[in-house]
Tab-separated table of C-alpha atoms in Angstrom:
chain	number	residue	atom	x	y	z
A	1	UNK	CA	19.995	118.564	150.190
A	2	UNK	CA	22.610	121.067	148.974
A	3	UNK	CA	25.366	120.247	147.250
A	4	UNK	CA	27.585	121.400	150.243
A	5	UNK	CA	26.097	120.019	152.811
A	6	UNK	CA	25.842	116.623	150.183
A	7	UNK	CA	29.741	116.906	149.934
A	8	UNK	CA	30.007	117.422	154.171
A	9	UNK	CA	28.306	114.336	155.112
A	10	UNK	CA	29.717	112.127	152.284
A	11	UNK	CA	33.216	113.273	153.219
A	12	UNK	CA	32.216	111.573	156.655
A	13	UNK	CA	31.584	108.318	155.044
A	14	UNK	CA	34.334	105.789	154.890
A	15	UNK	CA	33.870	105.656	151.235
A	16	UNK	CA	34.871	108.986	149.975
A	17	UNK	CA	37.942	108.699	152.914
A	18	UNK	CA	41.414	110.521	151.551
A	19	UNK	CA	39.774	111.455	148.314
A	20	UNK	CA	40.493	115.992	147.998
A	21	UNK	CA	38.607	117.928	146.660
A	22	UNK	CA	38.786	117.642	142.926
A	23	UNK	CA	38.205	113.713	143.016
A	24	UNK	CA	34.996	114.077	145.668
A	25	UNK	CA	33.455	116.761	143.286
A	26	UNK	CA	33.947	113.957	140.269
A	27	UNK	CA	32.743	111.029	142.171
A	28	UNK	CA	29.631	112.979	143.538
A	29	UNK	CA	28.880	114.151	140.469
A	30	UNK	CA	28.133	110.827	139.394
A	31	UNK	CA	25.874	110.038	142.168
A	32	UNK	CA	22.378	109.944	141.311
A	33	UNK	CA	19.495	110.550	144.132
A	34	UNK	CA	17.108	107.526	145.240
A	35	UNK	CA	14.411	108.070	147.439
A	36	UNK	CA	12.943	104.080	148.801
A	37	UNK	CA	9.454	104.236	151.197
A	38	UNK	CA	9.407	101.833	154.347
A	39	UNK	CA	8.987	98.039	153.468
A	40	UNK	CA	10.130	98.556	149.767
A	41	UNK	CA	12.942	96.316	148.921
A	42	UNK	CA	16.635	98.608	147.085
A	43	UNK	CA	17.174	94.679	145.632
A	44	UNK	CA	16.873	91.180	145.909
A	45	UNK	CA	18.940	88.581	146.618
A	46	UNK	CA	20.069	86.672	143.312
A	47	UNK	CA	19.177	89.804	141.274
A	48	UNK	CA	22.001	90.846	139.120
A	49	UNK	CA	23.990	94.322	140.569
A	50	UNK	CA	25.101	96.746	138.455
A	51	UNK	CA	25.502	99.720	141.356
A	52	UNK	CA	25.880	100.368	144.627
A	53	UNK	CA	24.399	102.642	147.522
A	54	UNK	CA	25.305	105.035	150.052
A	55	UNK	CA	22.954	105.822	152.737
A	56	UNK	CA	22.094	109.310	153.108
A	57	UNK	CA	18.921	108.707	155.726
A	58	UNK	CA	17.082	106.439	156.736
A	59	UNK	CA	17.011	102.625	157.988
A	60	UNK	CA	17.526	99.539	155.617
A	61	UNK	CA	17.979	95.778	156.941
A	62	UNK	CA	20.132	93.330	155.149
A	63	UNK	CA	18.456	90.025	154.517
A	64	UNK	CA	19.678	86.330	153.583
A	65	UNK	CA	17.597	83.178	152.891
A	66	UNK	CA	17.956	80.756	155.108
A	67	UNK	CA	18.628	77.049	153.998
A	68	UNK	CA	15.285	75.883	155.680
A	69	UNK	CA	13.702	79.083	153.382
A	70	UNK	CA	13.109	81.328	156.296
A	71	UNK	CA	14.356	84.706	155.783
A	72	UNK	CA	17.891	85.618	158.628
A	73	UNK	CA	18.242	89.169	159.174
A	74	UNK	CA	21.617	89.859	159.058
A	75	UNK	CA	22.429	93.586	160.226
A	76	UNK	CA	20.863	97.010	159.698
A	77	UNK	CA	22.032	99.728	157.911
A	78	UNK	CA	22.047	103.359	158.327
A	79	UNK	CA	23.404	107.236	157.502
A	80	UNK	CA	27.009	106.892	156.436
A	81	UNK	CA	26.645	102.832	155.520
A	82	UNK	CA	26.930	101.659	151.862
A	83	UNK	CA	26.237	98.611	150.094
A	84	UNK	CA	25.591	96.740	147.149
A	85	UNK	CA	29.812	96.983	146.032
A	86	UNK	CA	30.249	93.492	146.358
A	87	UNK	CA	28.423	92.724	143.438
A	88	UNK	CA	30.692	95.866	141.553
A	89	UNK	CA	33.949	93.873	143.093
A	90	UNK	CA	33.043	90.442	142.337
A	91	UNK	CA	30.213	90.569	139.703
A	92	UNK	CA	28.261	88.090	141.230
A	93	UNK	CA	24.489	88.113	141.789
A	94	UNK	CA	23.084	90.319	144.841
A	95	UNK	CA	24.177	88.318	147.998
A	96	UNK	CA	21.672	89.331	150.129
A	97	UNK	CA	18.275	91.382	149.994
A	98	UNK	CA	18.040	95.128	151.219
A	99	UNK	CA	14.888	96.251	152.896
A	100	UNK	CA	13.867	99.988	154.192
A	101	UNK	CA	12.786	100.027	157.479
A	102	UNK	CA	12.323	103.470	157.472
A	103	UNK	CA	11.680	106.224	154.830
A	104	UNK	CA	15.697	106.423	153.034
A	105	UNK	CA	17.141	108.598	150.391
A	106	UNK	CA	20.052	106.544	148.483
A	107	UNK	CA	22.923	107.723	146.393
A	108	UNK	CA	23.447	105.166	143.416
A	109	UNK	CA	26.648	104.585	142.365
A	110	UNK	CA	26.591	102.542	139.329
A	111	UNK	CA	29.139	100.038	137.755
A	112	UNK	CA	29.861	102.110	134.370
A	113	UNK	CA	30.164	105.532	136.231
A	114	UNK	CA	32.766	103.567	138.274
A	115	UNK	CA	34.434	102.953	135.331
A	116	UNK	CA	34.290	106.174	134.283
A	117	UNK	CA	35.834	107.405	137.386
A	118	UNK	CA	38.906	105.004	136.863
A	119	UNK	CA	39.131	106.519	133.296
A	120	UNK	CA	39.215	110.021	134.510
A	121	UNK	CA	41.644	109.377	138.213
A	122	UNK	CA	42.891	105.315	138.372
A	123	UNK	CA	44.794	107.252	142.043
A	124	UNK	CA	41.327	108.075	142.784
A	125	UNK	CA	39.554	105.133	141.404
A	126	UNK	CA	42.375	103.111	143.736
A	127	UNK	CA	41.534	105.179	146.695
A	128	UNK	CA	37.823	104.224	146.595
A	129	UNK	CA	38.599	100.492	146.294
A	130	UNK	CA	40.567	100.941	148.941
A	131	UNK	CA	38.294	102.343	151.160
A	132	UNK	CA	35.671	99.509	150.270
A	133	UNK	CA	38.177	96.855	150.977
A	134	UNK	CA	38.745	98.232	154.184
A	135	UNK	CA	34.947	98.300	154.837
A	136	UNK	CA	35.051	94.281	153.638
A	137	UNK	CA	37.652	93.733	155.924
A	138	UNK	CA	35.687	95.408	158.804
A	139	UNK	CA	33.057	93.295	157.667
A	140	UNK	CA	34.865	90.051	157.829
A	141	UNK	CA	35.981	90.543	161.102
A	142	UNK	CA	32.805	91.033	162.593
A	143	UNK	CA	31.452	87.698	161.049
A	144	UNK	CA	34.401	86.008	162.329
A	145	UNK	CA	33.798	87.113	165.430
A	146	UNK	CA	29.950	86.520	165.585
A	147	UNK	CA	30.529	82.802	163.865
A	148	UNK	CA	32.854	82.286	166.983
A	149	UNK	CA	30.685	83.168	169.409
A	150	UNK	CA	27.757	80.817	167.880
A	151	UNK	CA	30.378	77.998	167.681
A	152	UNK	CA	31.098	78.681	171.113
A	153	UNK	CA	27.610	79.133	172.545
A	154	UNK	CA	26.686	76.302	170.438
A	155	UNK	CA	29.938	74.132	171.563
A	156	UNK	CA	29.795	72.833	168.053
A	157	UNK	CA	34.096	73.296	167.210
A	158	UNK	CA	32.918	71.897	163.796
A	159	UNK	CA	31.035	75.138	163.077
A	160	UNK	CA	34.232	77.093	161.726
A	161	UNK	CA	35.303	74.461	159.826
A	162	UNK	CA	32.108	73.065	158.290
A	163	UNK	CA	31.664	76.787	157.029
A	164	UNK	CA	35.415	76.659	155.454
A	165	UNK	CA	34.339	73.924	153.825
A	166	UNK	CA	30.987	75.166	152.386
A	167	UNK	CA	33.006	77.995	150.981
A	168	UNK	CA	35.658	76.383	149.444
A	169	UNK	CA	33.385	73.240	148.100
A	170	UNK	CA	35.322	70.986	150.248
């Protein structure tokens, strides 16, 4: 893909939202071009992250293992979606795996380019964390939402709060 039409559909992502010209040139610049085949895996969950992805095309599917070891897919990704900036955020292992469904070409974004574009524009560099948080937020909410409706379909009120407590070691 051209660089222009590159810029065009990143510019439609939520990650590269607000950013003008100047800073998206920078950012994409760093980019680097991934190409996965169906049933390949991007990463593993547990494997240490150093980068994260935007998809460009194609269809991925986010796993978890399950406590009794069978694998819970969790929600599919496609054009537009990124992942993988959790582990950038919190540098924690991979939380989940990523799996291509269908033929995808990736744009790595990795942890020292990241860096790099906080040395060059912190506004910008704050502008992209920005837009991720906003993307974790989104993400939040929907888990909320779906952990509600199993608690509720489930009429288990304990489900919330036995989660809470998983989190916070309780």
């Amino acid at each position: 893909m051209g660089e222009p039409a590159l810029k065009s559909f990143l510019v439609a992502t939520p990650f590269f939202g607000g950013l003008d010209d100047a800073q998206l040139d920078r950012l994409i610049g760093m980019l680097v071009e991934r190409r996965y085949a169906a049933g390949e895996r991007v990463f593993v969950e547990g494997d240490q992250g150093r980068s994260m992805y935007i998809v460009h095309s194609g269809e991925l599917l986010v796993c978890k293992a399950g406590e009794s070891g069978r694998t819970v897919r969790m929600s599919h990704l496609g054009p537009g979606d990124f992942f993988g900036e959790m582990t950038l955020i919190a540098m924690q292992p991979r939380s989940a795996t990523i799996r291509v469904e269908a033929a995808a070409v990736l744009y790595e974004l990795t942890a020292m380019n990241l860096y790099a574009y906080y040395k060059a524009d912190v506004h910008a560099y704050a502008m992209v964390l920005g837009n991720i948080n906003r993307e974790l937020c989104r993400r939040l909410l929907k888990a909320d939402e779906r952990i509600a409706e199993i608690a509720d379909a489930s009429r288990d009120s304990m489900t919330q709060i036995r989660y809470a407590k998983k989190q916070t070691g309780a």
